[in-house]
Amino acid sequence: MKVYNILSITGAGLVLLTAFGFRKASVKRSLPVKPNIVLIMADDMGYGDLGCYGQQMIQTPHIDALAKQGLRLTHYYAGNTVCAPSREALLTGMHTGHTYIRGNFLTDEQEDPAMPSEKVTIAELLKKAGYRTALIGKWGLGGEQHSPDTQGFDYSYGYLDQIQAHNYYPPFLYENGKKVMLPENADGKKGAYSHNLFVDKTLAFLDSPQDKPFFLYLPYTIPHGDHVIPDNSVYAGKDWPEQFKNYAAMITLLDQDVARIISALKAKGLDENTLILFMSDNGANPGFAKFFKSNGSLRGFKTNLYEGGIREPFIAYWPGRIKAGQVSDHVTAGWDVLPTICQAAGIKTPAGIDGVSFYPSLFNTGKQAEHDYLYWEYYTYNYNWNKPGKGSEQPRNWLESRALRFGDWKAVIKSTAADAAGTVELFNLATDPAESKDLAAAHPELVKHVRELLAKATIANAPFFPYKH
């Protein structure tokens, strides 16, 4: 693992940070026993959508400043290439060979499959340790009987269902598992933009009395779903299609709201005892990936397991605790967030999870453990509601692809109904980060190793994947 300090390159970064109101970090002598934790997750935002990851067209000055005053990972991977399994991996510390949800899918009731109640989330662990826990944004892991309050969240506000979350002017949202009507959006009106409601609830949470440390999980929906926004005037002068102006404006709005959150923490004197983590749940859609280079120079996009579908931005910020100006190439994934938060909070990590804490990488303390391998599997979904034998020749979902990363090597295994074992493609990310040259034929010993890892990386505990009914 290599860690670089970017503040030594130029003084311009410090000028930028001063302009946006971030403090210069100073190392404290003692670690707070229970820090506040704010976890911000964008939706469908690619690796290259932020200026600090190379974006040239979309303005993200506040998040870029956050990265300069903290640590930026260059090899962080989402839990999956679509939202629902990525969220379960994040909250439970399990990769998608062991999660219950392994693709986006709607049941016969046309709602998300519910993550089983026996799954232990990071919210449940922190709540048990004395934290106040809240989720504001998109849940995506169960319907009305399986809302965030059943999985450790003291407070929740937002969407339960991932399909509903496509609509930024919904007729209702859910607060603490109860449906709350939005009369401003009744009969197709567009009076209340859901993202703005989320930020209002976030700021209200931060402004409320804090008699406990808190865990605030913010899975905002920007820039996912219908690409609409009340005001895209920041890009009015651009000769772009309207949808692309909206996409860029959504990311810029998120950037501005991150700054509002940090300002709110400072106003309450909470910032120096708060760990902020910023990430995305999966890669960008192909249209934006091409237009904005949203996935950087990486191959692929949302719904596949090439780098562009799963490698994501990740920024960690904690003034006085995380040394400013760092860029780390430590290889880590969404299921590592749970043990990392546990270690930061000073609580025991559950046994039997797949995650490995990257706390040492964040805080430059102790020896950083490495994964033997990272593993993903992705089930694509047939959105035709006809079941097999009832007007559809395709199953409701099927295992489309799997992926492994071990060291510098990355394997992508594509499956078909006729060939469940799939074909192994092999890439060396150290020399070919764009995954342009398949080296499988030249390295049969590594292909054999891949097959051995595949045989032990997954268990059949996901009744909806594949869905055989």
Short mmCIF file of C-alpha atoms in Angstrom, two decimals:
data_model
loop_
_atom_site.label_atom_id
_atom_site.label_comp_id
_atom_site.label_asym_id
_atom_site.label_seq_id
_atom_site.Cartn_x
_atom_site.Cartn_y
_atom_site.Cartn_z
CA MET A 1 0.00 0.00 0.00
CA LYS A 2 1.24 3.46 -0.91
CA VAL A 3 0.08 6.66 0.78
CA TYR A 4 0.93 10.03 -0.73
CA ASN A 5 0.66 13.50 0.79
CA ILE A 6 -0.63 15.92 -1.80
CA LEU A 7 -0.36 19.10 0.27
CA SER A 8 3.39 19.16 -0.26
CA ILE A 9 2.90 19.57 -4.01
CA THR A 10 1.54 23.10 -3.98
CA GLY A 11 0.24 25.74 -1.63
CA ALA A 12 -2.80 26.29 -3.85
CA GLY A 13 -4.67 23.48 -2.13
CA LEU A 14 -4.47 25.27 1.23
CA VAL A 15 -5.78 28.48 -0.34
CA LEU A 16 -8.76 26.57 -1.72
CA LEU A 17 -9.46 24.97 1.64
CA THR A 18 -9.45 28.35 3.37
CA ALA A 19 -11.89 29.68 0.80
CA PHE A 20 -14.35 26.89 1.55
CA GLY A 21 -13.99 27.15 5.29
CA PHE A 22 -12.15 23.94 6.21
CA ARG A 23 -9.74 24.02 9.11
CA LYS A 24 -6.13 23.10 8.78
CA ALA A 25 -5.74 19.77 10.52
CA SER A 26 -3.84 19.59 13.79
CA VAL A 27 -3.09 16.28 15.45
CA LYS A 28 -4.83 15.74 18.78
CA ARG A 29 -3.17 13.91 21.64
CA SER A 30 -6.08 11.59 22.44
CA LEU A 31 -8.69 9.78 20.38
CA PRO A 32 -12.30 10.52 21.36
CA VAL A 33 -13.84 7.34 22.75
CA LYS A 34 -16.98 7.51 20.62
CA PRO A 35 -16.83 9.81 17.61
CA ASN A 36 -19.87 10.85 15.64
CA ILE A 37 -19.96 9.18 12.23
CA VAL A 38 -21.55 10.65 9.09
CA LEU A 39 -21.69 8.29 6.10
CA ILE A 40 -22.69 10.05 2.86
CA MET A 41 -23.39 7.83 -0.15
CA ALA A 42 -24.18 9.17 -3.61
CA ASP A 43 -26.27 7.06 -5.97
CA ASP A 44 -24.95 6.08 -9.42
CA MET A 45 -22.07 8.56 -9.25
CA GLY A 46 -19.01 7.30 -11.06
CA TYR A 47 -15.35 7.19 -10.08
CA GLY A 48 -14.59 10.18 -12.31
CA ASP A 49 -17.52 12.45 -11.43
CA LEU A 50 -15.59 14.53 -8.87
CA GLY A 51 -12.88 17.05 -9.60
CA CYS A 52 -10.55 15.33 -7.14
CA TYR A 53 -10.87 12.18 -9.27
CA GLY A 54 -10.24 13.96 -12.57
CA GLN A 55 -13.61 15.44 -13.55
CA GLN A 56 -13.21 18.48 -15.82
CA MET A 57 -16.82 19.44 -16.64
CA ILE A 58 -18.77 19.17 -13.37
CA GLN A 59 -18.10 21.58 -10.50
CA THR A 60 -17.46 19.89 -7.12
CA PRO A 61 -15.22 22.35 -5.22
CA HIS A 62 -16.45 21.50 -1.71
CA ILE A 63 -16.02 17.75 -1.97
CA ASP A 64 -12.66 18.33 -3.64
CA ALA A 65 -11.65 20.48 -0.67
CA LEU A 66 -12.86 17.76 1.67
CA ALA A 67 -10.53 15.32 -0.08
CA LYS A 68 -7.60 17.73 0.24
CA GLN A 69 -8.19 18.04 3.96
CA GLY A 70 -8.56 14.28 4.43
CA LEU A 71 -7.74 11.03 2.71
CA ARG A 72 -8.78 9.87 -0.75
CA LEU A 73 -8.76 6.20 -1.72
CA THR A 74 -8.03 5.28 -5.34
CA HIS A 75 -8.88 1.55 -5.11
CA TYR A 76 -12.15 1.54 -3.19
CA TYR A 77 -14.84 -0.79 -4.58
CA ALA A 78 -18.58 -0.68 -4.04
CA GLY A 79 -20.35 -3.76 -2.73
CA ASN A 80 -21.96 -4.35 -6.11
CA THR A 81 -22.66 -2.76 -9.46
CA VAL A 82 -26.31 -1.97 -8.61
CA CYS A 83 -27.82 -0.41 -5.53
CA ALA A 84 -29.66 -3.00 -3.39
CA PRO A 85 -26.85 -5.57 -2.97
CA SER A 86 -24.31 -2.77 -2.62
CA ARG A 87 -26.29 -1.41 0.33
CA GLU A 88 -26.58 -4.77 2.06
CA ALA A 89 -22.83 -5.34 1.67
CA LEU A 90 -22.13 -1.91 3.17
CA LEU A 91 -24.44 -2.32 6.16
CA THR A 92 -23.60 -5.95 7.01
CA GLY A 93 -19.91 -6.31 6.16
CA MET A 94 -20.57 -9.22 3.77
CA HIS A 95 -19.63 -9.50 0.10
CA THR A 96 -22.23 -10.61 -2.44
CA GLY A 97 -21.24 -14.25 -2.27
CA HIS A 98 -22.77 -14.17 1.21
CA THR A 99 -25.44 -11.46 1.07
CA TYR A 100 -29.14 -12.27 0.84
CA ILE A 101 -29.69 -9.71 -1.94
CA ARG A 102 -27.42 -10.09 -4.96
CA GLY A 103 -29.08 -7.92 -7.58
CA ASN A 104 -31.90 -5.45 -8.00
CA PHE A 105 -35.16 -7.37 -8.02
CA LEU A 106 -38.86 -6.93 -7.33
CA THR A 107 -40.87 -9.75 -5.77
CA ASP A 108 -44.35 -10.81 -6.88
CA GLU A 109 -45.64 -8.07 -4.57
CA GLN A 110 -43.60 -5.64 -6.70
CA GLU A 111 -41.45 -4.51 -3.83
CA ASP A 112 -37.82 -5.01 -2.87
CA PRO A 113 -36.91 -8.33 -1.25
CA ALA A 114 -36.48 -7.69 2.45
CA MET A 115 -33.10 -8.20 4.05
CA PRO A 116 -33.74 -10.81 6.79
CA SER A 117 -34.17 -9.40 10.27
CA GLU A 118 -31.44 -11.67 11.61
CA LYS A 119 -28.88 -9.79 9.50
CA VAL A 120 -26.90 -7.53 11.84
CA THR A 121 -26.30 -4.02 10.51
CA ILE A 122 -23.77 -1.43 11.52
CA ALA A 123 -26.68 0.63 12.90
CA GLU A 124 -27.64 -2.19 15.28
CA LEU A 125 -24.05 -2.55 16.47
CA LEU A 126 -23.66 1.18 17.07
CA LYS A 127 -27.08 1.52 18.73
CA LYS A 128 -26.16 -1.23 21.16
CA ALA A 129 -22.96 0.70 21.92
CA GLY A 130 -24.90 3.82 22.88
CA TYR A 131 -25.18 5.63 19.55
CA ARG A 132 -28.18 7.52 18.25
CA THR A 133 -28.72 6.20 14.71
CA ALA A 134 -30.46 7.75 11.71
CA LEU A 135 -30.95 7.08 8.00
CA ILE A 136 -32.08 9.81 5.60
CA GLY A 137 -32.38 8.93 1.91
CA LYS A 138 -32.96 5.59 0.15
CA TRP A 139 -33.24 2.33 2.09
CA GLY A 140 -33.82 -0.18 -0.75
CA LEU A 141 -33.69 -3.27 1.51
CA GLY A 142 -37.36 -3.97 2.22
CA GLY A 143 -40.88 -2.55 2.23
CA GLU A 144 -43.21 -1.25 4.91
CA GLN A 145 -42.76 -4.15 7.31
CA HIS A 146 -38.99 -4.12 6.85
CA SER A 147 -38.05 -0.45 7.08
CA PRO A 148 -34.84 0.92 8.63
CA ASP A 149 -36.34 1.06 12.12
CA THR A 150 -36.42 -2.76 12.10
CA GLN A 151 -32.65 -2.86 11.49
CA GLY A 152 -31.27 -0.56 14.15
CA PHE A 153 -32.15 2.96 13.02
CA ASP A 154 -33.72 5.18 15.69
CA TYR A 155 -34.87 7.63 13.03
CA SER A 156 -35.42 7.27 9.29
CA TYR A 157 -36.85 9.40 6.51
CA GLY A 158 -36.95 8.71 2.78
CA TYR A 159 -37.73 6.05 0.23
CA LEU A 160 -38.11 2.40 1.12
CA ASP A 161 -38.38 1.06 -2.43
CA GLN A 162 -35.66 1.54 -5.02
CA ILE A 163 -38.14 1.93 -7.90
CA GLN A 164 -40.05 4.67 -6.11
CA ALA A 165 -36.72 6.39 -5.57
CA HIS A 166 -36.48 7.13 -9.31
CA ASN A 167 -39.08 9.86 -8.77
CA TYR A 168 -37.73 13.09 -7.26
CA TYR A 169 -41.25 14.44 -6.74
CA PRO A 170 -42.87 11.47 -4.99
CA PRO A 171 -46.43 11.62 -3.63
CA PHE A 172 -45.17 10.24 -0.33
CA LEU A 173 -42.08 9.24 1.63
CA TYR A 174 -41.63 7.23 4.83
CA GLU A 175 -40.72 8.55 8.25
CA ASN A 176 -39.88 5.93 10.87
CA GLY A 177 -41.58 3.31 8.70
CA LYS A 178 -44.83 5.29 8.35
CA LYS A 179 -46.06 6.71 5.06
CA VAL A 180 -46.01 10.52 4.99
CA MET A 181 -48.00 12.14 2.19
CA LEU A 182 -46.49 15.10 0.33
CA PRO A 183 -49.41 17.29 -0.74
CA GLU A 184 -47.02 19.54 -2.68
CA ASN A 185 -46.55 16.62 -5.10
CA ALA A 186 -50.15 15.38 -5.24
CA ASP A 187 -51.72 14.81 -8.66
CA GLY A 188 -48.37 15.06 -10.41
CA LYS A 189 -47.42 18.43 -8.98
CA LYS A 190 -43.74 19.20 -8.45
CA GLY A 191 -43.62 21.23 -5.30
CA ALA A 192 -41.21 19.29 -3.09
CA TYR A 193 -37.91 17.97 -4.46
CA SER A 194 -37.03 14.89 -2.41
CA HIS A 195 -33.31 15.60 -2.17
CA ASN A 196 -34.01 19.02 -0.67
CA LEU A 197 -36.32 17.38 1.87
CA PHE A 198 -33.52 14.96 2.78
CA VAL A 199 -31.04 17.77 3.36
CA ASP A 200 -33.58 19.69 5.45
CA LYS A 201 -34.10 16.60 7.64
CA THR A 202 -30.33 16.11 7.87
CA LEU A 203 -29.74 19.65 9.07
CA ALA A 204 -32.62 19.34 11.54
CA PHE A 205 -31.06 16.18 12.92
CA LEU A 206 -27.70 17.91 13.36
CA ASP A 207 -29.37 20.90 14.99
CA SER A 208 -31.20 18.75 17.53
CA PRO A 209 -29.73 18.19 21.02
CA GLN A 210 -26.95 15.60 20.90
CA ASP A 211 -26.75 13.79 24.21
CA LYS A 212 -25.23 10.70 22.56
CA PRO A 213 -22.70 10.10 19.82
CA PHE A 214 -24.56 9.63 16.54
CA PHE A 215 -24.35 7.58 13.37
CA LEU A 216 -25.94 9.46 10.48
CA TYR A 217 -26.26 7.38 7.30
CA LEU A 218 -27.13 9.54 4.29
CA PRO A 219 -27.80 7.39 1.20
CA TYR A 220 -28.94 10.31 -0.94
CA THR A 221 -30.39 9.51 -4.38
CA ILE A 222 -28.53 12.12 -6.42
CA PRO A 223 -27.66 11.66 -9.33
CA HIS A 224 -29.73 8.46 -9.76
CA GLY A 225 -33.14 7.91 -11.34
CA ASP A 226 -35.02 10.53 -13.31
CA HIS A 227 -32.44 13.19 -14.04
CA VAL A 228 -34.48 16.22 -13.02
CA ILE A 229 -33.65 19.16 -10.78
CA PRO A 230 -35.50 22.39 -9.98
CA ASP A 231 -32.60 24.56 -11.11
CA ASN A 232 -29.79 23.68 -13.52
CA SER A 233 -28.83 27.31 -14.17
CA VAL A 234 -25.23 26.71 -13.05
CA TYR A 235 -24.79 24.98 -16.43
CA ALA A 236 -27.20 27.17 -18.43
CA GLY A 237 -24.41 28.43 -20.66
CA LYS A 238 -23.31 24.96 -21.70
CA ASP A 239 -24.21 23.60 -25.11
CA TRP A 240 -25.28 20.28 -23.63
CA PRO A 241 -28.48 18.25 -23.87
CA GLU A 242 -30.85 19.11 -21.00
CA GLN A 243 -30.45 15.71 -19.35
CA PHE A 244 -26.69 16.21 -19.09
CA LYS A 245 -27.09 19.70 -17.65
CA ASN A 246 -29.40 18.18 -15.05
CA TYR A 247 -26.96 15.38 -14.21
CA ALA A 248 -24.13 17.85 -13.69
CA ALA A 249 -26.35 20.20 -11.67
CA MET A 250 -27.45 17.32 -9.42
CA ILE A 251 -23.85 16.49 -8.55
CA THR A 252 -23.05 20.16 -7.98
CA LEU A 253 -26.10 20.44 -5.69
CA LEU A 254 -24.86 17.45 -3.72
CA ASP A 255 -21.47 19.13 -3.48
CA GLN A 256 -23.05 22.29 -2.07
CA ASP A 257 -25.07 20.26 0.42
CA VAL A 258 -21.98 18.44 1.67
CA ALA A 259 -20.60 21.89 2.51
CA ARG A 260 -23.85 22.74 4.34
CA ILE A 261 -23.55 19.57 6.42
CA ILE A 262 -19.98 20.39 7.40
CA SER A 263 -20.97 23.96 8.24
CA ALA A 264 -23.77 22.63 10.45
CA LEU A 265 -21.33 20.36 12.27
CA LYS A 266 -18.99 23.29 12.85
CA ALA A 267 -21.80 25.53 14.07
CA LYS A 268 -22.63 22.96 16.75
CA GLY A 269 -18.98 22.39 17.61
CA LEU A 270 -19.21 18.77 16.43
CA ASP A 271 -16.79 18.71 13.51
CA GLU A 272 -13.63 17.84 15.44
CA ASN A 273 -15.29 14.76 16.90
CA THR A 274 -16.96 13.58 13.69
CA LEU A 275 -15.67 11.12 11.11
CA ILE A 276 -17.13 11.84 7.65
CA LEU A 277 -17.04 9.18 4.95
CA PHE A 278 -18.13 9.94 1.38
CA MET A 279 -18.65 7.33 -1.34
CA SER A 280 -20.95 6.10 -4.13
CA ASP A 281 -22.96 2.88 -4.35
CA ASN A 282 -21.97 1.87 -7.90
CA GLY A 283 -20.73 3.22 -11.21
CA ALA A 284 -22.43 5.70 -13.51
CA ASN A 285 -24.79 4.87 -16.36
CA PRO A 286 -23.19 4.42 -19.80
CA GLY A 287 -24.52 7.65 -21.33
CA PHE A 288 -22.98 9.82 -18.62
CA ALA A 289 -19.88 7.68 -18.50
CA LYS A 290 -19.23 8.56 -22.12
CA PHE A 291 -20.23 12.24 -22.06
CA PHE A 292 -18.59 13.29 -18.78
CA LYS A 293 -16.07 10.45 -18.46
CA SER A 294 -17.99 9.73 -15.28
CA ASN A 295 -16.13 6.48 -14.72
CA GLY A 296 -12.80 8.05 -15.57
CA SER A 297 -10.67 5.97 -17.90
CA LEU A 298 -12.09 2.76 -16.45
CA ARG A 299 -13.87 0.18 -18.57
CA GLY A 300 -17.54 -0.50 -17.97
CA PHE A 301 -20.39 1.13 -16.10
CA LYS A 302 -23.33 0.37 -13.83
CA THR A 303 -24.68 -3.21 -14.24
CA ASN A 304 -21.35 -4.84 -15.07
CA LEU A 305 -18.36 -5.87 -12.98
CA TYR A 306 -15.59 -4.19 -14.91
CA GLU A 307 -13.84 -1.42 -12.97
CA GLY A 308 -16.20 1.30 -14.16
CA GLY A 309 -19.14 -0.51 -12.59
CA ILE A 310 -17.66 -1.00 -9.12
CA ARG A 311 -14.60 1.19 -8.46
CA GLU A 312 -15.84 4.30 -6.69
CA PRO A 313 -14.68 7.52 -5.06
CA PHE A 314 -14.07 7.31 -1.32
CA ILE A 315 -13.10 10.23 0.90
CA ALA A 316 -12.51 10.19 4.67
CA TYR A 317 -12.34 13.41 6.67
CA TRP A 318 -11.83 14.01 10.38
CA PRO A 319 -9.99 17.23 11.25
CA GLY A 320 -7.22 16.63 13.71
CA ARG A 321 -7.41 12.85 13.38
CA ILE A 322 -6.99 12.02 9.68
CA LYS A 323 -3.88 13.63 8.29
CA ALA A 324 -4.70 16.05 5.49
CA GLY A 325 -3.66 15.64 1.88
CA GLN A 326 -3.36 11.87 1.66
CA VAL A 327 -4.01 9.64 -1.35
CA SER A 328 -3.93 5.90 -0.66
CA ASP A 329 -3.94 2.96 -3.08
CA HIS A 330 -5.04 0.50 -0.39
CA VAL A 331 -7.46 -1.99 -2.00
CA THR A 332 -10.71 -2.08 -0.06
CA ALA A 333 -14.44 -2.56 -0.59
CA GLY A 334 -17.87 -1.66 0.73
CA TRP A 335 -18.01 -4.61 3.12
CA ASP A 336 -14.91 -3.21 4.85
CA VAL A 337 -16.79 -0.12 6.03
CA LEU A 338 -18.54 -1.93 8.91
CA PRO A 339 -15.38 -3.18 10.65
CA THR A 340 -13.69 0.17 10.03
CA ILE A 341 -16.53 2.05 11.71
CA CYS A 342 -16.55 -0.48 14.55
CA GLN A 343 -12.85 0.15 15.16
CA ALA A 344 -13.30 3.91 14.99
CA ALA A 345 -16.15 3.67 17.51
CA GLY A 346 -14.16 1.39 19.80
CA ILE A 347 -16.57 -1.53 19.58
CA LYS A 348 -15.99 -5.18 18.76
CA THR A 349 -16.35 -6.26 15.14
CA PRO A 350 -18.69 -9.26 14.72
CA ALA A 351 -17.05 -12.58 13.90
CA GLY A 352 -17.64 -14.26 10.57
CA ILE A 353 -17.95 -11.21 8.33
CA ASP A 354 -16.04 -10.71 5.09
CA GLY A 355 -14.94 -7.17 5.85
CA VAL A 356 -11.43 -6.14 6.90
CA SER A 357 -11.02 -2.83 8.72
CA PHE A 358 -9.03 -0.18 6.86
CA TYR A 359 -8.77 1.95 10.01
CA PRO A 360 -4.93 1.70 9.92
CA SER A 361 -4.93 3.23 6.43
CA LEU A 362 -7.14 6.11 7.53
CA PHE A 363 -5.23 6.94 10.69
CA ASN A 364 -1.68 5.76 9.88
CA THR A 365 -1.64 3.48 12.88
CA GLY A 366 -0.73 -0.19 13.15
CA LYS A 367 -0.35 -2.72 10.38
CA GLN A 368 -2.96 -2.70 7.63
CA ALA A 369 -4.43 -6.15 6.97
CA GLU A 370 -5.01 -7.01 3.32
CA HIS A 371 -7.65 -9.14 1.65
CA ASP A 372 -6.63 -12.39 0.03
CA TYR A 373 -9.22 -11.53 -2.58
CA LEU A 374 -12.32 -9.43 -3.21
CA TYR A 375 -15.40 -11.07 -4.70
CA TRP A 376 -18.59 -9.91 -6.40
CA GLU A 377 -21.50 -11.63 -8.09
CA TYR A 378 -24.22 -9.87 -10.01
CA TYR A 379 -27.67 -11.12 -10.93
CA THR A 380 -29.34 -9.25 -13.76
CA TYR A 381 -33.10 -8.77 -13.59
CA ASN A 382 -35.67 -9.47 -16.32
CA TYR A 383 -38.06 -6.54 -15.93
CA ASN A 384 -40.69 -8.43 -17.93
CA TRP A 385 -43.24 -9.39 -15.26
CA ASN A 386 -44.24 -12.54 -17.12
CA LYS A 387 -42.87 -15.56 -15.32
CA PRO A 388 -41.12 -18.35 -17.26
CA GLY A 389 -43.73 -20.37 -19.12
CA LYS A 390 -46.25 -17.53 -18.96
CA GLY A 391 -45.25 -15.44 -21.91
CA SER A 392 -41.54 -15.11 -21.19
CA GLU A 393 -38.72 -17.40 -22.23
CA GLN A 394 -36.29 -15.79 -19.81
CA PRO A 395 -36.12 -16.48 -16.06
CA ARG A 396 -36.92 -13.63 -13.69
CA ASN A 397 -33.21 -13.17 -12.95
CA TRP A 398 -29.96 -14.99 -13.59
CA LEU A 399 -26.31 -14.90 -12.62
CA GLU A 400 -24.79 -12.71 -15.29
CA SER A 401 -21.28 -12.19 -13.98
CA ARG A 402 -18.82 -12.62 -11.14
CA ALA A 403 -15.55 -10.88 -10.44
CA LEU A 404 -12.45 -11.38 -8.30
CA ARG A 405 -9.57 -9.11 -7.43
CA PHE A 406 -6.44 -10.61 -5.89
CA GLY A 407 -3.31 -8.50 -5.75
CA ASP A 408 -2.98 -6.64 -9.04
CA TRP A 409 -5.06 -9.26 -10.86
CA LYS A 410 -8.73 -8.92 -11.74
CA ALA A 411 -10.92 -11.68 -13.15
CA VAL A 412 -14.34 -11.13 -14.69
CA ILE A 413 -16.40 -14.26 -15.26
CA LYS A 414 -19.41 -13.98 -17.56
CA SER A 415 -22.09 -16.65 -17.31
CA THR A 416 -24.94 -17.74 -19.55
CA ALA A 417 -27.86 -20.11 -19.07
CA ALA A 418 -25.99 -22.69 -21.13
CA ASP A 419 -22.66 -22.12 -19.38
CA ALA A 420 -23.09 -21.41 -15.66
CA ALA A 421 -19.34 -21.83 -15.05
CA GLY A 422 -18.70 -18.94 -17.40
CA THR A 423 -15.67 -17.70 -19.27
CA VAL A 424 -12.78 -16.19 -17.32
CA GLU A 425 -11.28 -12.92 -18.48
CA LEU A 426 -8.07 -11.93 -16.70
CA PHE A 427 -6.51 -8.47 -16.40
CA ASN A 428 -3.45 -7.02 -14.70
CA LEU A 429 -4.67 -3.75 -13.20
CA ALA A 430 -1.13 -2.56 -12.45
CA THR A 431 -0.27 -2.41 -16.14
CA ASP A 432 -3.76 -2.28 -17.63
CA PRO A 433 -6.21 -0.41 -15.37
CA ALA A 434 -8.59 -0.02 -18.31
CA GLU A 435 -8.95 -3.84 -18.57
CA SER A 436 -8.22 -3.71 -22.29
CA LYS A 437 -6.12 -6.87 -22.66
CA ASP A 438 -7.40 -10.29 -21.59
CA LEU A 439 -4.44 -12.33 -20.33
CA ALA A 440 -6.32 -15.52 -19.46
CA ALA A 441 -4.78 -17.56 -22.28
CA ALA A 442 -1.28 -16.55 -21.21
CA HIS A 443 -1.79 -17.45 -17.52
CA PRO A 444 -3.60 -20.79 -17.19
CA GLU A 445 -2.23 -21.16 -13.64
CA LEU A 446 -4.01 -17.97 -12.61
CA VAL A 447 -7.23 -19.06 -14.31
CA LYS A 448 -7.03 -22.26 -12.26
CA HIS A 449 -6.53 -20.16 -9.12
CA VAL A 450 -9.59 -18.10 -10.06
CA ARG A 451 -11.68 -21.28 -10.39
CA GLU A 452 -10.49 -22.43 -6.96
CA LEU A 453 -11.47 -19.11 -5.40
CA LEU A 454 -14.86 -19.15 -7.11
CA ALA A 455 -15.60 -22.55 -5.63
CA LYS A 456 -15.29 -21.23 -2.08
CA ALA A 457 -16.35 -17.60 -2.42
CA THR A 458 -20.12 -18.08 -2.46
CA ILE A 459 -22.86 -19.92 -0.61
CA ALA A 460 -26.42 -20.60 -1.74
CA ASN A 461 -28.34 -18.70 0.92
CA ALA A 462 -30.18 -16.25 -1.34
CA PRO A 463 -33.59 -17.67 -2.31
CA PHE A 464 -34.40 -14.79 -4.67
CA PHE A 465 -31.11 -15.28 -6.56
CA PRO A 466 -31.75 -17.05 -8.81
CA TYR A 467 -35.52 -16.75 -8.62
CA LYS A 468 -37.02 -20.07 -9.68
CA HIS A 469 -40.71 -19.60 -8.94
#
